[in-house]
Coordinates of N, CA and C in Angstrom, one line a residue:
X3 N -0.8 -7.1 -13.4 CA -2.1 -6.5 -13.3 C -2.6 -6.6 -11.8
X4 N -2.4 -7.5 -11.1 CA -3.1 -7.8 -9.6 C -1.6 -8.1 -9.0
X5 N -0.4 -6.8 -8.4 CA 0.6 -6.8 -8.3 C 0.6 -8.0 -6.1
X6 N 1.3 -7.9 -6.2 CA 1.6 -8.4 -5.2 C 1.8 -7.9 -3.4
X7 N 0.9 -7.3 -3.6 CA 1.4 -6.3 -2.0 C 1.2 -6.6 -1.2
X8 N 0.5 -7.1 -0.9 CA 0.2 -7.8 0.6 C 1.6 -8.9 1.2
X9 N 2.0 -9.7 -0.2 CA 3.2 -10.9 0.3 C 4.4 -9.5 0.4
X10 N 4.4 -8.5 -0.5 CA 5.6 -7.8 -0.4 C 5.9 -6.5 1.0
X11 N 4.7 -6.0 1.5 CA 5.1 -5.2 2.9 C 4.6 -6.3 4.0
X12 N 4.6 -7.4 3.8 CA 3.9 -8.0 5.1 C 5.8 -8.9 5.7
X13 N 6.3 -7.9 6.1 CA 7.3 -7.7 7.0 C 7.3 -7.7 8.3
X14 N 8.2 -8.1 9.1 CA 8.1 -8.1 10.8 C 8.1 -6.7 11.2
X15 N 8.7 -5.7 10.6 CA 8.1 -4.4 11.2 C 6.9 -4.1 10.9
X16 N 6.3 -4.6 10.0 CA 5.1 -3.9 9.4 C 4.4 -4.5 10.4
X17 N 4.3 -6.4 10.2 CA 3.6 -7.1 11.3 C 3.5 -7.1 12.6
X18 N 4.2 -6.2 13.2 CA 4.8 -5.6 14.6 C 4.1 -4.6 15.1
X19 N 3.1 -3.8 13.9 CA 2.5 -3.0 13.8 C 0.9 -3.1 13.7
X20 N 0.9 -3.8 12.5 CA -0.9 -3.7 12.4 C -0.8 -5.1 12.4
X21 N -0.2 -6.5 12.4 CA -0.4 -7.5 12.4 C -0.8 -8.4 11.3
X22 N -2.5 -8.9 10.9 CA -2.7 -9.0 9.4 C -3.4 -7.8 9.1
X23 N -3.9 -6.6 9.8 CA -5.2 -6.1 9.5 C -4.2 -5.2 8.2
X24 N -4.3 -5.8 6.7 CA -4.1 -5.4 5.8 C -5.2 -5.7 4.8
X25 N -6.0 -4.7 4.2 CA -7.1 -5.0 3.2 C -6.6 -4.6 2.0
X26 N -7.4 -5.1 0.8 CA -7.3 -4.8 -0.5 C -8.6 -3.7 -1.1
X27 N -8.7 -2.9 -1.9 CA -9.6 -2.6 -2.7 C -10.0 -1.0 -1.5
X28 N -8.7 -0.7 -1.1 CA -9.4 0.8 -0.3 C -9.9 0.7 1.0
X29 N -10.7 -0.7 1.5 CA -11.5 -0.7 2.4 C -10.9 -1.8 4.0
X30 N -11.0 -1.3 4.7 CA -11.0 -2.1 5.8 C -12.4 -2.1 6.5
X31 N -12.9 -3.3 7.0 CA -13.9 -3.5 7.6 C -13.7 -2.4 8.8
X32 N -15.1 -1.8 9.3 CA -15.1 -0.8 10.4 C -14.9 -1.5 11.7
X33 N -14.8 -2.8 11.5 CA -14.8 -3.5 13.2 C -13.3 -3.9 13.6
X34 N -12.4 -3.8 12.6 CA -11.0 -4.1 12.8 C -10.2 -2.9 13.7
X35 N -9.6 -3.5 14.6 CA -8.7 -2.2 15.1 C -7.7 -1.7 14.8
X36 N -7.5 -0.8 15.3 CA -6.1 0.5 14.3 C -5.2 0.0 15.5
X37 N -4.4 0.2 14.7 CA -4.0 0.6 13.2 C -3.8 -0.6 12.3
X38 N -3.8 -0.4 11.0 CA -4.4 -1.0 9.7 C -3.9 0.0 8.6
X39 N -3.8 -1.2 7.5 CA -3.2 -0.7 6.3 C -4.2 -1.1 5.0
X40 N -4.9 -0.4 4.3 CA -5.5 -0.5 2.7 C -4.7 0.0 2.0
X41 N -4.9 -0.8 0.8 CA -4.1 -0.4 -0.6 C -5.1 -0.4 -1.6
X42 N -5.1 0.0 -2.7 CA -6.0 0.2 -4.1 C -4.8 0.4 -5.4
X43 N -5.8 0.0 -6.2 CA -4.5 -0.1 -7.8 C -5.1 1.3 -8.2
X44 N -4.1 2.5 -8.6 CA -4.3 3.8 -8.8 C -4.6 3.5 -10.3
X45 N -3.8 2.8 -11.1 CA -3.5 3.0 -12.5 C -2.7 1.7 -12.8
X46 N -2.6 1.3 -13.9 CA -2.4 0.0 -14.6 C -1.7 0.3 -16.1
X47 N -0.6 -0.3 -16.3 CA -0.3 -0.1 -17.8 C 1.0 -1.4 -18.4
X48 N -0.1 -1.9 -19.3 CA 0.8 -3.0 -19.8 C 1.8 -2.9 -20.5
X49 N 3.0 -3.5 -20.8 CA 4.1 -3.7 -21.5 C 3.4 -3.6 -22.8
X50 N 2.9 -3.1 -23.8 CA 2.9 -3.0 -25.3 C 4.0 -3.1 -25.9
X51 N 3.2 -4.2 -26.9 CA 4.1 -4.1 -28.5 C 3.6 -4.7 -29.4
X52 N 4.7 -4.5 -30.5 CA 3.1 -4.4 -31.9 C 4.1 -6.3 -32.6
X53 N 4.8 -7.0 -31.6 CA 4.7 -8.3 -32.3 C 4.4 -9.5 -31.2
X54 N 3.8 -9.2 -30.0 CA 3.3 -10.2 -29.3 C 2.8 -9.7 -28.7
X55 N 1.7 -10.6 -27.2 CA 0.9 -10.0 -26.2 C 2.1 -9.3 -25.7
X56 N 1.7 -8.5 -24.5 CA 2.4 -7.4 -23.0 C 3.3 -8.6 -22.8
X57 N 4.2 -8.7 -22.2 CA 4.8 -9.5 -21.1 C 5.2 -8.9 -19.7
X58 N 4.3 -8.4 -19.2 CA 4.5 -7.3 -18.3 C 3.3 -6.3 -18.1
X59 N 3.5 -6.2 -16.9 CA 2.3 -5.1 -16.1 C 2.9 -3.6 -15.3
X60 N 2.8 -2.6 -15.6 CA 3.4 -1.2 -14.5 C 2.3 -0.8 -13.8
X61 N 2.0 -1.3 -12.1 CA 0.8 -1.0 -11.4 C 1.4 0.1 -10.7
X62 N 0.7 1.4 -10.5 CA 1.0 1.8 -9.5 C -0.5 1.8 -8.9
X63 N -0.1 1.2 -7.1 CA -0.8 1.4 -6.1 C -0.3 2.1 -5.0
X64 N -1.6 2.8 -4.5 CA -1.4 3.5 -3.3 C -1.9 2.7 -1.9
X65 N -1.1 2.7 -0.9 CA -1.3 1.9 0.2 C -1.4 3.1 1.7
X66 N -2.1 3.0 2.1 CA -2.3 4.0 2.7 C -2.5 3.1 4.5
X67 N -1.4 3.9 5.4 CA -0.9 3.7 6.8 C -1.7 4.3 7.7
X68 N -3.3 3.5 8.4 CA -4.1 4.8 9.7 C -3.2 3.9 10.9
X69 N -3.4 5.2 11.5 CA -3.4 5.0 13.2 C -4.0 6.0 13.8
X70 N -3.7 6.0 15.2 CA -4.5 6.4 16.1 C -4.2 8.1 16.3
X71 N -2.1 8.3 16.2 CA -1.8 9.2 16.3 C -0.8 9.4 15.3
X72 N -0.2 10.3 15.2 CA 1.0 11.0 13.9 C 1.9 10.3 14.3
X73 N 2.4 10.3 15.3 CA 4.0 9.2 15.3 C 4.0 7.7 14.8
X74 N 2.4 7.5 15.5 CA 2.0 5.5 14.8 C 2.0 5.8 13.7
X75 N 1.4 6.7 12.7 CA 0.9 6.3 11.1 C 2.7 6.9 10.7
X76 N 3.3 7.5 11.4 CA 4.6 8.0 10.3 C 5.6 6.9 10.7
X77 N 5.6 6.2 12.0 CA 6.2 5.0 12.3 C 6.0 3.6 10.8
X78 N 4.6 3.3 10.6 CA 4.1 2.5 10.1 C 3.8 2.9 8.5
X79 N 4.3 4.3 8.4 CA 4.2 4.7 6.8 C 6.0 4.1 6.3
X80 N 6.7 4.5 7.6 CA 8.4 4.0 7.2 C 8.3 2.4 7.3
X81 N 7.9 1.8 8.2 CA 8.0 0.4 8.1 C 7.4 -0.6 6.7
X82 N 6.6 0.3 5.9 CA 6.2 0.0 4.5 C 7.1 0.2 3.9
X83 N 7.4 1.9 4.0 CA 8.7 1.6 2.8 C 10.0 1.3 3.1
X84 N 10.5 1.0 4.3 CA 11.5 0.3 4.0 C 11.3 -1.5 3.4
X85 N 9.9 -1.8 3.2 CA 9.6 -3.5 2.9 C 9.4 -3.3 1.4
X86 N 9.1 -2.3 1.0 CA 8.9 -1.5 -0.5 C 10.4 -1.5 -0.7
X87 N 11.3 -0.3 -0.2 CA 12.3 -0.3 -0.8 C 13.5 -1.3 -0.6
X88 N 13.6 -2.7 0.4 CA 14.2 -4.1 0.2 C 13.5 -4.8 -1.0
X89 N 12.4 -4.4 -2.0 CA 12.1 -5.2 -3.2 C 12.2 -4.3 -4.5
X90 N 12.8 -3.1 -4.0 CA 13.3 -2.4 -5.0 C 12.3 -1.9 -5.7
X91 N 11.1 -1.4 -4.8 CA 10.1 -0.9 -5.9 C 9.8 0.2 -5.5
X92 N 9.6 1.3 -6.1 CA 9.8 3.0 -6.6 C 8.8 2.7 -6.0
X93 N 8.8 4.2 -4.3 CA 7.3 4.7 -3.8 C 8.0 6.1 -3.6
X94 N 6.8 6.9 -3.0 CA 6.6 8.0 -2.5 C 5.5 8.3 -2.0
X95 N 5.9 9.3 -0.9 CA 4.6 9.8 0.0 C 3.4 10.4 -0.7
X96 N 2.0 9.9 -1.0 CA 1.2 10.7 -1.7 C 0.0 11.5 -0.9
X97 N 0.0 11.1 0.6 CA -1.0 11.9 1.2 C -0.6 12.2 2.6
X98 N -0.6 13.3 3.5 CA -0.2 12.7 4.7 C -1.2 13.8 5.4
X99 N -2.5 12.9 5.9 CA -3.7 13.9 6.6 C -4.1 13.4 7.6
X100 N -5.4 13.7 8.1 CA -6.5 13.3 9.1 C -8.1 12.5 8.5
X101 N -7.6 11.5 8.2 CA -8.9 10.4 7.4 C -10.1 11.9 8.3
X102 N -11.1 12.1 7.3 CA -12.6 13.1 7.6 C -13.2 11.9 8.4
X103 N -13.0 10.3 7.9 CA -14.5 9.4 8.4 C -14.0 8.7 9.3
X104 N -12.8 8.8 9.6 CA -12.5 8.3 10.6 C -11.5 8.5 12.3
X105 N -10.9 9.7 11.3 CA -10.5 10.6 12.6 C -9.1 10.0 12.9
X106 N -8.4 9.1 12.6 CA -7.0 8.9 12.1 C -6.1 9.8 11.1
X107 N -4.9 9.5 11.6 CA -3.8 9.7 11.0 C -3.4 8.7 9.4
X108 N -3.5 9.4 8.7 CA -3.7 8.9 7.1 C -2.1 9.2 6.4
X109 N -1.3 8.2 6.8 CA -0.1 8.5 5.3 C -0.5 7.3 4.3
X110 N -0.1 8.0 3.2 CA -0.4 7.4 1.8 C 0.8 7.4 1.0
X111 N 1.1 6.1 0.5 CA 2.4 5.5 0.0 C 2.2 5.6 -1.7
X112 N 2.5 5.7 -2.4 CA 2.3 5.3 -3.9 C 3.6 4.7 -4.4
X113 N 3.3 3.6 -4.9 CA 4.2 2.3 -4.7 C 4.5 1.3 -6.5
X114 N 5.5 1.6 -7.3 CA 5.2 1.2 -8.9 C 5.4 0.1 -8.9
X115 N 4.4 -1.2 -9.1 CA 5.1 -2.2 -9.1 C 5.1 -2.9 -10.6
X116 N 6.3 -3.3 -11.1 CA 6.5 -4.3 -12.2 C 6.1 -5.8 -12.4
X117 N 5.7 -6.3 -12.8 CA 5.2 -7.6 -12.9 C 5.4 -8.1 -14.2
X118 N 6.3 -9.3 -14.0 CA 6.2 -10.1 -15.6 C 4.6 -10.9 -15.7
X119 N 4.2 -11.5 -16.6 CA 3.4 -11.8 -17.2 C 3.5 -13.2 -17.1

């Protein structure tokens, strides 16, 4: 349900990059400097069955890479997923723009994570 992302791309390339400025729930404070990484849970779906609780959670979240310029956020979109794909967890690119509110480079990761229970 509340997948693990922060322990899972907080990698020496990723940290090499934006350091801790990694937020949860969409938002980075406006006083942190870029580049910076937010993630949010897109969708949630438990393990069902009809002879015990879930044992298991399928989150997909999207984590989304600003910087300042296109080579930092596509530098720092790859240094995600390669810390995504050393945990073997299914992403792909879901946005690759110009943030409107903030005038950065925006790649957006969508990332499925499994979780036992």
């Amino acid at each position: 349900m509340f997948p693990k992302v922060y322990r899972t791309i907080r990698t020496p390339a990723v940290i090499s990059i934006v350091g801790d400025r990694v937020s949860g729930h969409g938002k980075a404070p406006q006083t942190d400097p870029r580049p910076y990484i937010t993630w949010q849970i897109v969708t949630g779906d438990p393990y069902s069955n009809l002879s015990s609780a879930p044992g298991g959670d399928f989150t997909t979240v999207q984590i989304d890479c600003y910087h300042k310029d296109e080579a930092g956020a596509q530098a720092l979109a790859l240094a995600v997923r390669a810390a995504l794909d050393a945990e073997l967890i299914v992403n792909r690119v879901a946005i690759d723009t110009i943030d409107s509110d903030t005038q950065l480079y925006r790649v957006g990761l969508e990332a499925d994570f499994i979780d036992q229970r």
